[in-house]
Amino acid sequence: MIYIYSFLFAGAVSLIGQLILDNTKLTPGHITSMFVILGSALDIFNIYDLIVAHVGAGALVPITSFGHLLIHGGLVRASEVGYIGLAMGVFDLTASGITSAIFFAFIFSLFFRPKD
Amino acid sequence: MTSKYKDVYIASVGTVVGPYEHEGPLAKRFDKYYDDMYFGTDSLESAEVKLVNDSIDIALRKAKKEKSDIDLYIAGDLQNQIAASCYAAGKIERPFLGIYSACATNTEAMLLAANFIESKNCDNVLISVSSHNMVAEKQFRNPTEYGAPKPSTATFTATGGASSLLTNKKSKVRIESSTIGTPIDMNQTDPLDMGSVMAPAAAHTINRHLTDLGRTIDDYDLILTGDLGLYGKEILIDFMQDEYGIDISKKYNDCGVILYDLDNQKEVQAGGSGPVCSALVVYSDIIKKLEKKELKRVLYVATGALFNPTMVFQKENILSIAHAVSLESVE
């Protein structure tokens, strides 16, 4: 069952993205930002965790998961060290993703040139 | 402002294009083409400089002139600080004026050169325009790596360099008159729909030109706009009819639509754009038809969106401009 839920959830996120792209003047940059904010908003009351539990990778792969991880990291650290932890922990869970994006971008830029 | 000229002739032209233009219907008429977008240089920006210098060499060779014969060099492009033109000018080492009217740059260069020649300040004026698809995308829209899909109204910046040598010595084609356009603000803000931005500017300039010279559309064999694309072309026909009561539909075409095969080259969307787009079509096709007297008189109206990304981010409108040059076959 988790496979079907996973398929439906990720498909729904993509569908919303495509609808926005086709019917508004918003760019992919706007859309990904909106999804990140949506994912972080859903972390309140652990809604997104609940979704992940039922949907699995379908909820972890779309960019909404990035927003969820941002807030989640902040909340975890806040529970350990108090309010300052909100700012300290924001990038805890996403650090590996951001670091690898920068690292691989650098590596690939050494070997390849932009193409049309 | 409209001016008439007695002794301004086009001595020769040189055109160099990239791979997409070479797949288009005018492929065989360009002087030179390259298969990839770097043209053997290290960066896309220097690739554009190479395009300009190649086109200059071809234009001078055809006219049997040396660089030292050039009294004045006028050029413009789409890079920041018109870098491609400046670096190309640096290589030919002649008096240089860098100009910018976005995609209307070629007619601006032509009419400036015509004024210098008509006033007898110069004998030979060389003009160039260029644009490079990937440089312009990065500058005005989004980098290629961003991978953003585009609406069907978007135009495709042409890759190429085009130069021509204007002179006071008689040749087969002359510049007969010109009209300098006025910037127009139609409350447009979409950089992916330049046709709608520029069509009113073209209409305004065409009407100004006809009114100033007391002519009608029948005095021309062809009205040619720069790079309005498929949708902008329709808008201009409607706009001319509604606003000025002039029906141009039978004698009108757009260089952005001519340059590519719109049915088979889907990546160009609504058609070509960029300063070099109209220059490539006029130099490779229209001038040859004027030389053969298949056309007698053509009104070439290059259209430019005076689009600055920073101003658009700050919610300002996109202004547009169109400069017209009337080309005539010489008896």
Short mmCIF file of C-alpha atoms in Angstrom, two decimals:
data_model
loop_
_atom_site.label_atom_id
_atom_site.label_comp_id
_atom_site.label_asym_id
_atom_site.label_seq_id
_atom_site.Cartn_x
_atom_site.Cartn_y
_atom_site.Cartn_z
CA MET A 1 0.00 0.00 0.00
CA ILE A 2 2.85 2.37 0.84
CA TYR A 3 3.96 2.16 -2.78
CA ILE A 4 0.64 3.49 -4.03
CA TYR A 5 0.52 6.26 -1.41
CA SER A 6 4.07 7.16 -2.26
CA PHE A 7 3.21 7.37 -5.95
CA LEU A 8 0.08 9.42 -5.32
CA PHE A 9 1.68 11.93 -2.95
CA ALA A 10 4.74 12.67 -5.11
CA GLY A 11 2.47 12.76 -8.17
CA ALA A 12 0.15 15.27 -6.50
CA VAL A 13 3.09 17.54 -5.61
CA SER A 14 4.30 17.40 -9.23
CA LEU A 15 0.78 18.04 -10.51
CA ILE A 16 0.43 21.17 -8.39
CA GLY A 17 3.84 22.36 -9.63
CA GLN A 18 2.90 21.81 -13.26
CA LEU A 19 -0.47 23.54 -12.82
CA ILE A 20 1.23 26.59 -11.31
CA LEU A 21 3.85 26.62 -14.07
CA ASP A 22 1.26 26.43 -16.86
CA ASN A 23 -1.27 28.86 -15.48
CA THR A 24 0.73 31.58 -13.76
CA LYS A 25 3.83 33.63 -14.51
CA LEU A 26 5.70 32.08 -11.56
CA THR A 27 9.09 30.50 -12.34
CA PRO A 28 10.50 27.17 -11.08
CA GLY A 29 12.38 29.22 -8.45
CA HIS A 30 9.10 30.54 -7.03
CA ILE A 31 7.53 27.10 -7.06
CA THR A 32 10.36 25.30 -5.25
CA SER A 33 10.41 28.09 -2.62
CA MET A 34 6.66 27.70 -2.13
CA PHE A 35 7.01 23.95 -1.67
CA VAL A 36 9.83 24.41 0.84
CA ILE A 37 7.62 26.77 2.86
CA LEU A 38 4.68 24.37 2.57
CA GLY A 39 6.84 21.48 3.83
CA SER A 40 8.10 23.49 6.80
CA ALA A 41 4.59 24.63 7.66
CA LEU A 42 3.46 21.00 7.67
CA ASP A 43 6.13 20.15 10.24
CA ILE A 44 4.01 21.94 12.84
CA PHE A 45 2.21 19.33 15.00
CA ASN A 46 4.38 16.74 13.18
CA ILE A 47 1.96 16.54 10.24
CA TYR A 48 4.75 15.97 7.75
CA ASP A 49 6.25 13.18 9.92
CA LEU A 50 2.86 11.52 9.84
CA ILE A 51 2.80 11.80 6.05
CA VAL A 52 6.31 10.34 5.80
CA ALA A 53 5.26 7.42 8.00
CA HIS A 54 2.43 6.54 5.61
CA VAL A 55 3.91 7.63 2.30
CA GLY A 56 7.62 6.89 2.65
CA ALA A 57 9.92 8.02 -0.13
CA GLY A 58 7.04 9.76 -1.93
CA ALA A 59 7.18 12.41 0.79
CA LEU A 60 10.96 12.39 1.25
CA VAL A 61 12.03 12.93 -2.34
CA PRO A 62 10.03 16.09 -3.31
CA ILE A 63 11.43 19.47 -2.27
CA THR A 64 8.71 19.79 0.42
CA SER A 65 10.84 17.38 2.43
CA PHE A 66 13.64 19.98 2.46
CA GLY A 67 11.36 22.52 4.21
CA HIS A 68 10.27 19.86 6.64
CA LEU A 69 13.88 18.98 7.51
CA LEU A 70 14.81 22.65 8.01
CA ILE A 71 12.18 23.18 10.70
CA HIS A 72 12.61 19.71 12.14
CA GLY A 73 16.33 20.26 12.73
CA GLY A 74 15.59 23.60 14.38
CA LEU A 75 12.98 22.11 16.71
CA VAL A 76 15.18 19.18 17.72
CA ARG A 77 18.06 21.50 18.64
CA ALA A 78 15.65 23.88 20.42
CA SER A 79 14.46 21.04 22.62
CA GLU A 80 18.09 20.43 23.66
CA VAL A 81 19.46 23.96 24.23
CA GLY A 82 16.44 26.28 24.30
CA TYR A 83 15.26 28.98 21.88
CA ILE A 84 18.72 29.70 20.44
CA GLY A 85 18.67 26.13 19.17
CA LEU A 86 16.00 27.12 16.62
CA ALA A 87 18.61 29.10 14.70
CA MET A 88 21.47 26.67 15.40
CA GLY A 89 19.69 23.56 14.21
CA VAL A 90 18.00 24.77 11.03
CA PHE A 91 20.68 23.34 8.75
CA ASP A 92 21.54 20.27 10.87
CA LEU A 93 19.52 17.74 8.90
CA THR A 94 19.96 19.39 5.50
CA ALA A 95 23.71 20.08 5.81
CA SER A 96 24.74 16.91 4.00
CA GLY A 97 22.41 17.72 1.10
CA ILE A 98 23.64 21.30 0.77
CA THR A 99 27.30 20.29 1.12
CA SER A 100 27.04 17.59 -1.53
CA ALA A 101 25.24 20.00 -3.91
CA ILE A 102 28.11 22.49 -3.60
CA PHE A 103 30.79 19.81 -3.73
CA PHE A 104 29.44 18.04 -6.81
CA ALA A 105 28.73 21.32 -8.58
CA PHE A 106 32.38 22.21 -8.08
CA ILE A 107 33.63 18.84 -9.30
CA PHE A 108 31.43 18.89 -12.41
CA SER A 109 32.36 22.49 -13.22
CA LEU A 110 36.00 21.35 -13.42
CA PHE A 111 35.22 18.88 -16.18
CA PHE A 112 32.26 20.25 -18.11
CA ARG A 113 31.21 23.49 -19.81
CA PRO A 114 27.65 24.86 -20.09
CA LYS A 115 25.92 23.59 -23.21
CA ASP A 116 22.90 24.73 -25.17
CA MET B 1 12.67 62.24 -36.48
CA THR B 2 12.86 61.32 -40.15
CA SER B 3 15.80 62.09 -42.47
CA LYS B 4 16.33 61.55 -46.19
CA TYR B 5 19.70 60.65 -47.72
CA LYS B 6 21.08 61.15 -51.22
CA ASP B 7 24.41 59.36 -51.22
CA VAL B 8 24.49 56.53 -48.75
CA TYR B 9 25.12 53.07 -50.18
CA ILE B 10 25.68 49.60 -48.80
CA ALA B 11 29.02 48.43 -50.20
CA SER B 12 29.15 44.97 -48.69
CA VAL B 13 27.85 42.77 -45.90
CA GLY B 14 29.26 39.88 -43.86
CA THR B 15 27.24 37.32 -41.90
CA VAL B 16 28.39 34.59 -39.53
CA VAL B 17 25.97 32.29 -37.70
CA GLY B 18 25.78 29.49 -35.13
CA PRO B 19 24.29 25.99 -35.51
CA TYR B 20 20.58 26.84 -35.01
CA GLU B 21 20.55 29.55 -37.66
CA HIS B 22 22.36 27.21 -40.02
CA GLU B 23 19.50 24.72 -39.66
CA GLY B 24 17.05 27.43 -40.72
CA PRO B 25 15.70 28.20 -44.19
CA LEU B 26 18.39 30.82 -44.96
CA ALA B 27 21.27 28.43 -44.17
CA LYS B 28 22.95 28.58 -47.59
CA ARG B 29 22.94 32.36 -47.78
CA PHE B 30 25.15 33.05 -44.77
CA ASP B 31 28.83 33.64 -45.41
CA LYS B 32 30.10 31.41 -42.62
CA TYR B 33 28.81 29.18 -39.85
CA TYR B 34 30.01 27.29 -36.80
CA ASP B 35 28.84 23.93 -35.48
CA ASP B 36 29.10 24.52 -31.76
CA MET B 37 28.37 27.50 -29.54
CA TYR B 38 31.98 28.20 -28.49
CA PHE B 39 33.48 28.66 -31.97
CA GLY B 40 36.82 27.37 -30.69
CA THR B 41 37.07 29.95 -27.90
CA ASP B 42 37.15 29.39 -24.13
CA SER B 43 33.99 31.26 -23.18
CA LEU B 44 30.63 32.11 -24.68
CA GLU B 45 31.40 35.82 -24.39
CA SER B 46 34.62 35.57 -26.39
CA ALA B 47 32.75 33.38 -28.87
CA GLU B 48 30.53 36.37 -29.61
CA VAL B 49 33.58 38.63 -30.09
CA LYS B 50 34.87 36.11 -32.62
CA LEU B 51 31.56 36.23 -34.48
CA VAL B 52 31.83 40.02 -34.83
CA ASN B 53 35.46 39.95 -35.99
CA ASP B 54 34.74 37.18 -38.50
CA SER B 55 31.84 39.16 -39.97
CA ILE B 56 33.99 42.30 -40.21
CA ASP B 57 36.71 40.40 -42.09
CA ILE B 58 34.15 39.04 -44.55
CA ALA B 59 32.49 42.43 -45.15
CA LEU B 60 35.85 44.14 -45.73
CA ARG B 61 37.11 41.36 -47.99
CA LYS B 62 34.00 41.56 -50.16
CA ALA B 63 34.34 45.34 -50.49
CA LYS B 64 38.11 44.97 -51.13
CA LYS B 65 38.87 47.39 -48.30
CA GLU B 66 41.46 47.40 -45.52
CA LYS B 67 40.82 48.17 -41.88
CA SER B 68 42.66 51.47 -42.40
CA ASP B 69 39.99 52.54 -44.92
CA ILE B 70 37.33 52.63 -42.19
CA ASP B 71 36.65 56.16 -41.00
CA LEU B 72 34.31 55.12 -38.24
CA TYR B 73 33.18 51.88 -36.66
CA ILE B 74 29.73 51.69 -35.00
CA ALA B 75 28.62 48.55 -33.17
CA GLY B 76 26.33 47.21 -30.48
CA ASP B 77 25.23 43.95 -28.86
CA LEU B 78 23.38 42.56 -25.84
CA GLN B 79 26.24 41.85 -23.43
CA ASN B 80 26.71 44.00 -20.34
CA GLN B 81 28.54 47.21 -21.30
CA ILE B 82 28.23 46.01 -24.95
CA ALA B 83 31.37 43.98 -24.32
CA ALA B 84 31.34 41.97 -27.58
CA SER B 85 31.36 45.17 -29.67
CA CYS B 86 34.01 46.87 -27.55
CA TYR B 87 36.40 43.90 -27.70
CA ALA B 88 35.79 43.48 -31.43
CA ALA B 89 36.51 47.21 -31.88
CA GLY B 90 39.69 46.75 -29.86
CA LYS B 91 40.95 44.39 -32.55
CA ILE B 92 40.25 46.62 -35.54
CA GLU B 93 41.68 49.77 -33.92
CA ARG B 94 39.57 52.41 -35.68
CA PRO B 95 37.47 55.31 -34.25
CA PHE B 96 34.60 53.56 -32.47
CA LEU B 97 31.08 54.41 -31.28
CA GLY B 98 29.38 51.78 -29.11
CA ILE B 99 25.60 51.94 -29.23
CA TYR B 100 22.64 50.17 -27.62
CA SER B 101 18.97 49.90 -28.59
CA ALA B 102 18.62 46.20 -27.75
CA CYS B 103 17.34 44.42 -30.87
CA ALA B 104 16.85 47.75 -32.70
CA THR B 105 20.61 48.32 -32.62
CA ASN B 106 21.21 47.46 -36.28
CA THR B 107 18.93 50.16 -37.68
CA GLU B 108 20.32 52.61 -35.12
CA ALA B 109 23.82 51.83 -36.42
CA MET B 110 22.64 52.16 -40.03
CA LEU B 111 20.98 55.53 -39.56
CA LEU B 112 23.89 56.93 -37.54
CA ALA B 113 26.32 55.79 -40.23
CA ALA B 114 24.04 57.25 -42.92
CA ASN B 115 24.08 60.62 -41.17
CA PHE B 116 27.89 60.64 -40.89
CA ILE B 117 28.19 59.80 -44.60
CA GLU B 118 25.50 62.19 -45.80
CA SER B 119 27.10 65.06 -43.85
CA LYS B 120 30.40 64.18 -45.62
CA ASN B 121 32.22 63.61 -42.32
CA CYS B 122 32.99 60.03 -43.32
CA ASP B 123 33.49 58.10 -46.57
CA ASN B 124 33.35 54.57 -45.21
CA VAL B 125 31.54 53.57 -42.04
CA LEU B 126 31.61 49.99 -40.82
CA ILE B 127 28.74 48.79 -38.63
CA SER B 128 28.30 45.54 -36.70
CA VAL B 129 25.76 43.90 -34.48
CA SER B 130 25.91 40.55 -32.73
CA SER B 131 24.13 38.37 -30.25
CA HIS B 132 24.76 34.95 -28.77
CA ASN B 133 21.89 32.81 -27.56
CA MET B 134 23.55 31.47 -24.43
CA VAL B 135 25.05 34.82 -23.42
CA ALA B 136 21.68 36.55 -23.80
CA GLU B 137 19.77 33.81 -21.98
CA LYS B 138 22.07 34.16 -19.00
CA GLN B 139 21.93 37.94 -19.13
CA PHE B 140 18.23 38.54 -19.66
CA ARG B 141 16.34 35.39 -18.79
CA ASN B 142 17.63 32.34 -16.92
CA PRO B 143 20.88 30.40 -17.25
CA THR B 144 20.55 27.23 -19.35
CA GLU B 145 21.32 25.10 -16.28
CA TYR B 146 18.18 26.46 -14.60
CA GLY B 147 16.16 24.36 -17.04
CA ALA B 148 13.05 26.51 -16.82
CA PRO B 149 10.40 25.71 -19.45
CA LYS B 150 9.30 28.64 -21.63
CA PRO B 151 5.86 29.71 -22.85
CA SER B 152 5.12 29.64 -26.57
CA THR B 153 5.32 33.46 -26.73
CA ALA B 154 9.03 33.39 -25.82
CA THR B 155 11.51 34.18 -28.57
CA PHE B 156 14.94 32.63 -29.13
CA THR B 157 17.97 34.93 -29.26
CA ALA B 158 19.80 34.33 -32.53
CA THR B 159 23.50 33.55 -32.51
CA GLY B 160 25.48 35.43 -35.07
CA GLY B 161 27.55 38.40 -36.09
CA ALA B 162 26.63 40.72 -38.95
CA SER B 163 28.65 43.60 -40.36
CA SER B 164 28.16 45.92 -43.27
CA LEU B 165 30.21 48.63 -44.88
CA LEU B 166 28.31 51.81 -45.73
CA THR B 167 29.88 54.22 -48.17
CA ASN B 168 29.29 57.28 -50.37
CA LYS B 169 30.38 55.35 -53.51
CA LYS B 170 27.49 54.16 -55.63
CA SER B 171 26.42 50.53 -55.25
CA LYS B 172 23.28 48.51 -55.98
CA VAL B 173 21.48 49.25 -52.71
CA ARG B 174 21.14 52.57 -50.93
CA ILE B 175 19.77 53.81 -47.64
CA GLU B 176 17.11 56.25 -48.74
CA SER B 177 15.66 57.52 -45.48
CA SER B 178 15.42 56.75 -41.79
CA THR B 179 13.16 57.38 -38.82
CA ILE B 180 14.39 57.48 -35.24
CA GLY B 181 11.88 55.91 -32.87
CA THR B 182 10.49 57.07 -29.53
CA PRO B 183 10.54 54.82 -26.43
CA ILE B 184 7.06 53.42 -25.76
CA ASP B 185 5.65 52.18 -22.45
CA MET B 186 2.64 49.86 -22.79
CA ASN B 187 2.65 48.61 -19.16
CA GLN B 188 4.24 45.30 -20.15
CA THR B 189 6.34 43.37 -17.65
CA ASP B 190 6.77 39.87 -19.11
CA PRO B 191 10.29 39.17 -20.44
CA LEU B 192 8.97 35.99 -22.07
CA ASP B 193 6.56 37.90 -24.32
CA MET B 194 8.69 40.49 -26.08
CA GLY B 195 6.47 40.51 -29.17
CA SER B 196 3.67 42.23 -27.25
CA VAL B 197 6.15 44.67 -25.74
CA MET B 198 7.64 45.74 -29.06
CA ALA B 199 4.74 45.67 -31.53
CA PRO B 200 3.33 49.10 -30.48
CA ALA B 201 6.79 50.68 -30.86
CA ALA B 202 7.03 49.29 -34.39
CA ALA B 203 3.55 50.60 -35.22
CA HIS B 204 4.41 54.04 -33.87
CA THR B 205 7.63 54.26 -35.91
CA ILE B 206 6.02 52.98 -39.15
CA ASN B 207 3.23 55.54 -38.82
CA ARG B 208 5.71 58.33 -38.01
CA HIS B 209 7.82 57.40 -41.04
CA LEU B 210 4.88 57.39 -43.46
CA THR B 211 3.44 60.64 -42.04
CA ASP B 212 6.78 62.52 -42.08
CA LEU B 213 7.47 61.58 -45.70
CA GLY B 214 3.87 61.91 -46.85
CA ARG B 215 3.90 58.35 -48.15
CA THR B 216 1.52 55.44 -47.95
CA ILE B 217 2.14 51.73 -47.51
CA ASP B 218 1.95 51.39 -51.33
CA ASP B 219 5.29 53.18 -51.68
CA TYR B 220 6.97 50.10 -50.22
CA ASP B 221 7.27 46.55 -51.52
CA LEU B 222 7.86 45.14 -48.09
CA ILE B 223 7.55 46.23 -44.46
CA LEU B 224 9.94 44.16 -42.37
CA THR B 225 10.02 44.23 -38.57
CA GLY B 226 12.97 42.99 -36.54
CA ASP B 227 12.00 40.28 -34.09
CA LEU B 228 8.35 40.42 -33.07
CA GLY B 229 7.87 36.68 -33.58
CA LEU B 230 4.66 34.85 -34.45
CA TYR B 231 2.44 36.51 -31.85
CA GLY B 232 3.95 39.99 -32.04
CA LYS B 233 3.44 39.89 -35.80
CA GLU B 234 -0.32 39.38 -35.37
CA ILE B 235 -0.43 42.10 -32.72
CA LEU B 236 1.28 44.59 -35.05
CA ILE B 237 -1.14 43.91 -37.92
CA ASP B 238 -4.11 44.47 -35.57
CA PHE B 239 -2.52 47.46 -33.88
CA MET B 240 -1.75 49.22 -37.20
CA GLN B 241 -5.33 48.66 -38.32
CA ASP B 242 -6.99 49.77 -35.08
CA GLU B 243 -4.72 52.65 -34.15
CA TYR B 244 -3.81 54.18 -37.51
CA GLY B 245 -6.27 52.57 -39.95
CA ILE B 246 -3.39 51.17 -42.05
CA ASP B 247 -3.61 47.64 -43.42
CA ILE B 248 -0.08 46.23 -43.64
CA SER B 249 -1.01 42.54 -43.69
CA LYS B 250 -0.32 42.01 -47.43
CA LYS B 251 3.18 43.52 -47.46
CA TYR B 252 4.41 42.64 -44.05
CA ASN B 253 6.80 40.08 -42.58
CA ASP B 254 8.97 39.67 -39.53
CA CYS B 255 12.66 38.67 -39.50
CA GLY B 256 12.21 36.56 -36.34
CA VAL B 257 9.77 34.38 -38.24
CA ILE B 258 11.90 34.20 -41.42
CA LEU B 259 15.19 33.25 -39.75
CA TYR B 260 14.06 29.85 -38.43
CA ASP B 261 11.92 26.98 -39.64
CA LEU B 262 9.21 27.39 -36.99
CA ASP B 263 7.54 24.07 -37.79
CA ASN B 264 10.63 21.95 -37.35
CA GLN B 265 12.77 24.00 -34.98
CA LYS B 266 10.54 23.82 -31.91
CA GLU B 267 13.20 25.20 -29.58
CA VAL B 268 12.85 28.67 -31.08
CA GLN B 269 9.23 28.94 -29.87
CA ALA B 270 7.71 32.14 -31.33
CA GLY B 271 10.77 32.92 -33.51
CA GLY B 272 14.19 34.52 -33.42
CA SER B 273 15.22 37.68 -31.61
CA GLY B 274 18.35 39.64 -30.76
CA PRO B 275 20.04 42.50 -32.63
CA VAL B 276 21.60 40.10 -35.11
CA CYS B 277 18.29 38.42 -35.98
CA SER B 278 17.02 41.17 -38.28
CA ALA B 279 20.54 41.95 -39.54
CA LEU B 280 21.03 38.33 -40.67
CA VAL B 281 17.76 38.27 -42.58
CA VAL B 282 18.22 41.70 -44.18
CA TYR B 283 21.87 41.13 -45.14
CA SER B 284 21.53 37.56 -46.39
CA ASP B 285 18.16 37.77 -48.10
CA ILE B 286 16.57 41.21 -48.47
CA ILE B 287 19.65 43.05 -49.75
CA LYS B 288 20.22 40.35 -52.36
CA LYS B 289 16.62 40.75 -53.54
CA LEU B 290 17.12 44.53 -53.72
CA GLU B 291 20.29 44.02 -55.75
CA LYS B 292 18.42 41.81 -58.19
CA LYS B 293 15.57 44.35 -58.25
CA GLU B 294 13.08 41.74 -57.06
CA LEU B 295 12.23 44.33 -54.44
CA LYS B 296 12.37 48.08 -55.07
CA ARG B 297 11.95 49.63 -51.66
CA VAL B 298 11.85 48.00 -48.22
CA LEU B 299 11.05 49.59 -44.88
CA TYR B 300 13.22 47.81 -42.33
CA VAL B 301 11.92 48.47 -38.81
CA ALA B 302 14.13 46.83 -36.17
CA THR B 303 12.36 46.53 -32.85
CA GLY B 304 14.00 46.56 -29.44
CA ALA B 305 12.75 45.84 -25.94
CA LEU B 306 14.70 48.16 -23.66
CA PHE B 307 14.65 45.44 -21.06
CA ASN B 308 16.71 45.69 -17.92
CA PRO B 309 16.38 42.68 -15.57
CA THR B 310 17.05 44.79 -12.46
CA MET B 311 14.31 47.28 -13.34
CA VAL B 312 11.87 44.44 -14.01
CA PHE B 313 12.70 42.88 -10.60
CA GLN B 314 11.92 46.30 -9.15
CA LYS B 315 8.46 46.12 -10.80
CA GLU B 316 9.17 48.68 -13.52
CA ASN B 317 7.65 48.20 -16.99
CA ILE B 318 9.61 47.10 -20.05
CA LEU B 319 10.01 49.97 -22.54
CA SER B 320 10.36 49.38 -26.24
CA ILE B 321 11.72 51.23 -29.24
CA ALA B 322 11.84 50.80 -33.02
CA HIS B 323 14.10 52.55 -35.53
CA ALA B 324 13.29 52.40 -39.23
CA VAL B 325 15.55 52.48 -42.27
CA SER B 326 14.26 52.55 -45.82
CA LEU B 327 16.40 50.51 -48.24
CA GLU B 328 16.11 51.09 -51.96
CA SER B 329 17.39 49.33 -55.02
CA VAL B 330 19.57 51.68 -57.12
CA GLU B 331 18.76 52.18 -60.82
#
